[in-house]
C-alpha positions as CSV (number, residue, x, y, z in Angstrom):
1,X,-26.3,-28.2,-30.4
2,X,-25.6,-26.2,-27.1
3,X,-21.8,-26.4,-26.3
4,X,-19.8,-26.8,-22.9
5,X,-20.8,-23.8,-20.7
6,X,-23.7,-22.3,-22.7
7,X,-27.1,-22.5,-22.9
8,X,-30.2,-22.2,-25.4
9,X,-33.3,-20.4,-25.5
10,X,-36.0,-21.1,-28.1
11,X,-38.1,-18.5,-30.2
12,X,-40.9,-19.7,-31.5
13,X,-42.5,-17.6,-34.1
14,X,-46.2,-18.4,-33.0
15,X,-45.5,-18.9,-29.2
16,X,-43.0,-16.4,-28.7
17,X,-39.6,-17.0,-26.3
18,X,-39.9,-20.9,-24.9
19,X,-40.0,-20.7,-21.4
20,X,-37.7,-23.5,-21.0
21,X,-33.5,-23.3,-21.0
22,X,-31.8,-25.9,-22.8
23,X,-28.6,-27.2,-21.7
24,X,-25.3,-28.8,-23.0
25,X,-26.2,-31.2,-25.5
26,X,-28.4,-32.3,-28.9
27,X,-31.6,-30.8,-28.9
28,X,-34.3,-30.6,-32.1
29,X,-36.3,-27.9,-33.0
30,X,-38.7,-27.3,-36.0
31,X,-37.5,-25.2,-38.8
32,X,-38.8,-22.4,-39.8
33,X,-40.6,-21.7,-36.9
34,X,-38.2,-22.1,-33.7
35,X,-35.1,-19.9,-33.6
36,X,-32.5,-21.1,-30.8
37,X,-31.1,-18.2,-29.6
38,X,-27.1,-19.5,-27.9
39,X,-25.7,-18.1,-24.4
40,X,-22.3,-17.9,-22.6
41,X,-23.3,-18.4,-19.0
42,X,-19.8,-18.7,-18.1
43,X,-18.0,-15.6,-16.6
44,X,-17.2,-12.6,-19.5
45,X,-15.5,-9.8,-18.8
46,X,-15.9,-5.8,-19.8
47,X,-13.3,-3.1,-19.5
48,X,-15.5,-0.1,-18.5
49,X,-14.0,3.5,-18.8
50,X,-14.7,6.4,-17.5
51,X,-13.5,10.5,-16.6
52,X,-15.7,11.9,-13.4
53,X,-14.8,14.2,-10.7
54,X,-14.6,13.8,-6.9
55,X,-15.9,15.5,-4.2
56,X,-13.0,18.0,-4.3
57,X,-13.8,18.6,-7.9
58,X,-10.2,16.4,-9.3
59,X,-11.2,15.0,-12.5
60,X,-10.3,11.4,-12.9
61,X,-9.4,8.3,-15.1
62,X,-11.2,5.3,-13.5
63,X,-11.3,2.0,-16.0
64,X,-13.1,-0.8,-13.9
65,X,-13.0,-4.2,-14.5
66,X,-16.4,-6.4,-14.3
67,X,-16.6,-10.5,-14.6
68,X,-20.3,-11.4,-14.7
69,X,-22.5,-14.1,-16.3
70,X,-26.4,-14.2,-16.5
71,X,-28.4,-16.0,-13.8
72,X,-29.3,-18.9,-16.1
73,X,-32.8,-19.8,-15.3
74,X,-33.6,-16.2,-15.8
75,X,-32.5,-16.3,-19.8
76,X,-36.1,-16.9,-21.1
77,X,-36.7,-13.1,-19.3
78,X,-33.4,-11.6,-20.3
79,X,-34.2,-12.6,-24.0
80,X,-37.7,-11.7,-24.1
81,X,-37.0,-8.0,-22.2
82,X,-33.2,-7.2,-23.2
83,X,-32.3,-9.6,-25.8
84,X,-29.6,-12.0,-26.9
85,X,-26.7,-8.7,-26.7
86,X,-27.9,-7.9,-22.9
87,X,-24.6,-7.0,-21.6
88,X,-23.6,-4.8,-24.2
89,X,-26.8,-2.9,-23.3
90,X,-26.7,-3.0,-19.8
91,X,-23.3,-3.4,-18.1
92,X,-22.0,-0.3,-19.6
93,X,-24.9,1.6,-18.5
94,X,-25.0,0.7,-14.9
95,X,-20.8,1.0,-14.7
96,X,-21.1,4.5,-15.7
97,X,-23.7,5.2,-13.1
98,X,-22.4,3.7,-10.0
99,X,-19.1,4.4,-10.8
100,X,-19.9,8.3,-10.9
101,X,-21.8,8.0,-7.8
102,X,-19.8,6.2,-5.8
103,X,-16.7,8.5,-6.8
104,X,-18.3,11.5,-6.0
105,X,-18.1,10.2,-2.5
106,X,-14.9,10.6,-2.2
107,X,-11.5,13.7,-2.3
108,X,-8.6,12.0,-4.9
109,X,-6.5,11.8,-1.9
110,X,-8.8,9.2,-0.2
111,X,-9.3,7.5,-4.0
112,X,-5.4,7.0,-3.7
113,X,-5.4,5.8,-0.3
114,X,-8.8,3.8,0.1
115,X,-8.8,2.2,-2.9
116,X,-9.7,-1.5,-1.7
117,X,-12.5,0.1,0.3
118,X,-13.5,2.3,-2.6
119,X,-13.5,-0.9,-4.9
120,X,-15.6,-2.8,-2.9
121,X,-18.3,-0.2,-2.4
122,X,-18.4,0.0,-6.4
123,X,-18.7,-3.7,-6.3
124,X,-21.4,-3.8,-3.8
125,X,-23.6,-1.2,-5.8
126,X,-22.7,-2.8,-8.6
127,X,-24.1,-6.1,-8.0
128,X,-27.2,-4.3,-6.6
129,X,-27.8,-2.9,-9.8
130,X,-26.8,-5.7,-12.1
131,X,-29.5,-8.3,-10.2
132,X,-32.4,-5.9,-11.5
133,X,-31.5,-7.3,-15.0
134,X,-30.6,-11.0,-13.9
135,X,-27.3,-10.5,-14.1
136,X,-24.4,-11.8,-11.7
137,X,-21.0,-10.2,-10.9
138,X,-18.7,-12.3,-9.8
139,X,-15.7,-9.4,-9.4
140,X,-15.4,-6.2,-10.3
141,X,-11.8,-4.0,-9.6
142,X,-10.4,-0.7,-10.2
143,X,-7.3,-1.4,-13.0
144,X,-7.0,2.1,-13.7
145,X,-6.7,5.2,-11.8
146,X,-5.4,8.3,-12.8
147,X,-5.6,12.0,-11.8
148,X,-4.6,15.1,-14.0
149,X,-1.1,16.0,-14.4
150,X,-1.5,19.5,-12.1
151,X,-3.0,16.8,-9.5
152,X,-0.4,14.1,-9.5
153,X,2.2,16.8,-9.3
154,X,0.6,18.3,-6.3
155,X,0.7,15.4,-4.6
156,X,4.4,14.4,-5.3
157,X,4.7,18.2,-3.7
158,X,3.2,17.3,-0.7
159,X,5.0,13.9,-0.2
160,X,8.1,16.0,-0.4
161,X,7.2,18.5,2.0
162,X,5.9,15.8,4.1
163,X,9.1,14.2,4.2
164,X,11.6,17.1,4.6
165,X,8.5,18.0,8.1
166,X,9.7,14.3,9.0
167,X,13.1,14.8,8.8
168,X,13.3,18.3,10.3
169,X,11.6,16.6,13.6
170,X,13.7,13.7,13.5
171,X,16.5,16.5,13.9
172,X,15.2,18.4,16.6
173,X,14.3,15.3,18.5
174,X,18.0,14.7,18.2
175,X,19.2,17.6,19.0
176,X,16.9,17.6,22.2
177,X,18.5,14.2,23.4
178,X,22.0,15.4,22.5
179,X,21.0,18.1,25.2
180,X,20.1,16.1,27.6
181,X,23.1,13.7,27.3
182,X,25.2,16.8,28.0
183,X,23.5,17.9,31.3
184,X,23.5,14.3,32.6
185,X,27.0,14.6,31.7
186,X,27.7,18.4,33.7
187,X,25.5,16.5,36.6
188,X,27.8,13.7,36.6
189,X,30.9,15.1,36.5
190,X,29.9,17.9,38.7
191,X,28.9,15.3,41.4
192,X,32.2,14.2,41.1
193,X,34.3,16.8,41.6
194,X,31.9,17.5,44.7
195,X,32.7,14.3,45.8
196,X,36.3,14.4,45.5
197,X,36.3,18.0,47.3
198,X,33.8,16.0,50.1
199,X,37.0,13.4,50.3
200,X,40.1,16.1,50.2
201,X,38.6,18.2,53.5
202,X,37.8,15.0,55.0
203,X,40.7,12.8,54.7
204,X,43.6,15.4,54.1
205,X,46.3,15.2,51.1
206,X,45.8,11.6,51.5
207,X,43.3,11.5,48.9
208,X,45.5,13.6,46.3
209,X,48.9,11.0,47.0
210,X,47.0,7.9,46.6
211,X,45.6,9.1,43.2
212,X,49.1,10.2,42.1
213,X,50.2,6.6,43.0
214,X,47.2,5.1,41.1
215,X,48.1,7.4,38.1
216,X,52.2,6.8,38.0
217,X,51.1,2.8,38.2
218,X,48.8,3.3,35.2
219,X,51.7,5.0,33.6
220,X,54.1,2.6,34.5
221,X,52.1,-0.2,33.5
222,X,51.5,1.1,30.0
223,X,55.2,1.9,29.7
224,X,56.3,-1.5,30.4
225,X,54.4,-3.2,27.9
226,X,56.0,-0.7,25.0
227,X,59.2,-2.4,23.5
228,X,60.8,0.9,23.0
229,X,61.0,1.8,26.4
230,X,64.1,0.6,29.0
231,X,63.8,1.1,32.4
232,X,67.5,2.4,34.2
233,X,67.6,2.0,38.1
234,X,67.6,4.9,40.2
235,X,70.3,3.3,42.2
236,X,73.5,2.7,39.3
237,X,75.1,4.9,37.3
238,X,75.5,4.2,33.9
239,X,78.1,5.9,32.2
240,X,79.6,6.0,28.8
241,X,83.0,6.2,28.2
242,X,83.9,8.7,25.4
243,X,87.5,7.8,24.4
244,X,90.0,11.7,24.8
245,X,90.7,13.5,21.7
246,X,94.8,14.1,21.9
């Protein structure tokens, strides 16, 4: 009996593998003589590990992450040439490989920072390498990635120092605009006291009354509109009668 989502292939001791796959379902063989031989042609997964270097010579932890299944009308060949355990034979052996090579491609930092493109190129050899032996990938992903402890704490050096250059820019940018607020401000206030000078030797003292009138109205006006503040007229004279001491 061949269950949901496997397949059978038939030894036969006189005829060798059966080149025929059986699917889901009831089948009959002769005893004694024919072997069926069960596989899972749905997608399996295998955790590879592995410690390589890079092309700067880091040392690091990859564990990669393959989903395959066999190409199913190929199981008569994978039997016959690899037998029923092909994937504990093979997909180890071509991880390791490809996943040496295509590291060694790469410094850690890009490994950090190009890890989707990284993966992909892995996957890409991968799948290269796993059709020679009738075998499909259907995904393969980096789940594990680290770097040794000197490494990692280089890097976490480098952010900082990267920030704190960041930040130190961001401050002299600011002071540079704080500097130029400050000469637009001398311009502007310069160009007004030239003005005003322009006005004085060209209309007189005029000028200088009519802005001590505009200020004593400002004054006046914020005066009035303080409750603590009385006005007295310039014109009466208030006086207070102190009683005399006898």
């Amino acid at each position: 009996v061949v269950d949901g989502g496997e397949r059978g292939v038939v030894f036969d001791r006189f005829k060798g593998v059966v080149d025929k796959v059986y699917g889901e379902g009831m089948h009959f063989i002769i005893p004694f003589i024919q072997t069926p031989n069960i596989f899972e042609v749905r997608s399996r997964y295998q955790l590879i590990h592995s410690r390589t270097g890079t092309r700067d010579l880091q040392t690091v932890d990859l564990a990669l992450r393959i989903l395959y299944r066999p190409v199913e009308e190929k199981l008569p060949d994978i039997l016959n040439n690899l037998g029923i355990d092909y994937d504990k034979r093979i997909i180890p052996s071509i991880g390791q490989e490809v996943l040496k090579s295509s590291v060694a491609q790469y410094n850690a930092e890009q490994l950090l920072t190009q890890r989707e493109k990284v993966s992909l190129e892995i996957k890409d050899d991968l799948a290269k390498r796993a059709r020679d032996f009738d075998i499909v990938l259907d995904d393969v992903s980096i789940t594990h990635l680290k770097f040794s402890p000197e490494f990692a704490a280089a890097i976490e050096q480098k952010q900082v120092a990267q920030q704190m250059a960041e930040r130190s820019k961001f401050i002299v940018m600011q002071r540079e605009e704080e500097k130029k607020a400050s000469i637009l401000r001398a311009e502007g206030e310069s160009e007004g006291a030239r003005l005003i000078a322009e006005a004085i030797n060209k209309h007189g003292k005029g000028l200088v009354a009519l802005r001590k009138i505009e200020a004593a109205q400002h004054i006046a006006e914020t005066l009035s509109a303080s409750p603590n503040v009385t006005f007295v007229s310039g014109n009466t004279l208030n006086m207070l009668q102190i009683p005399a001491h006898r």
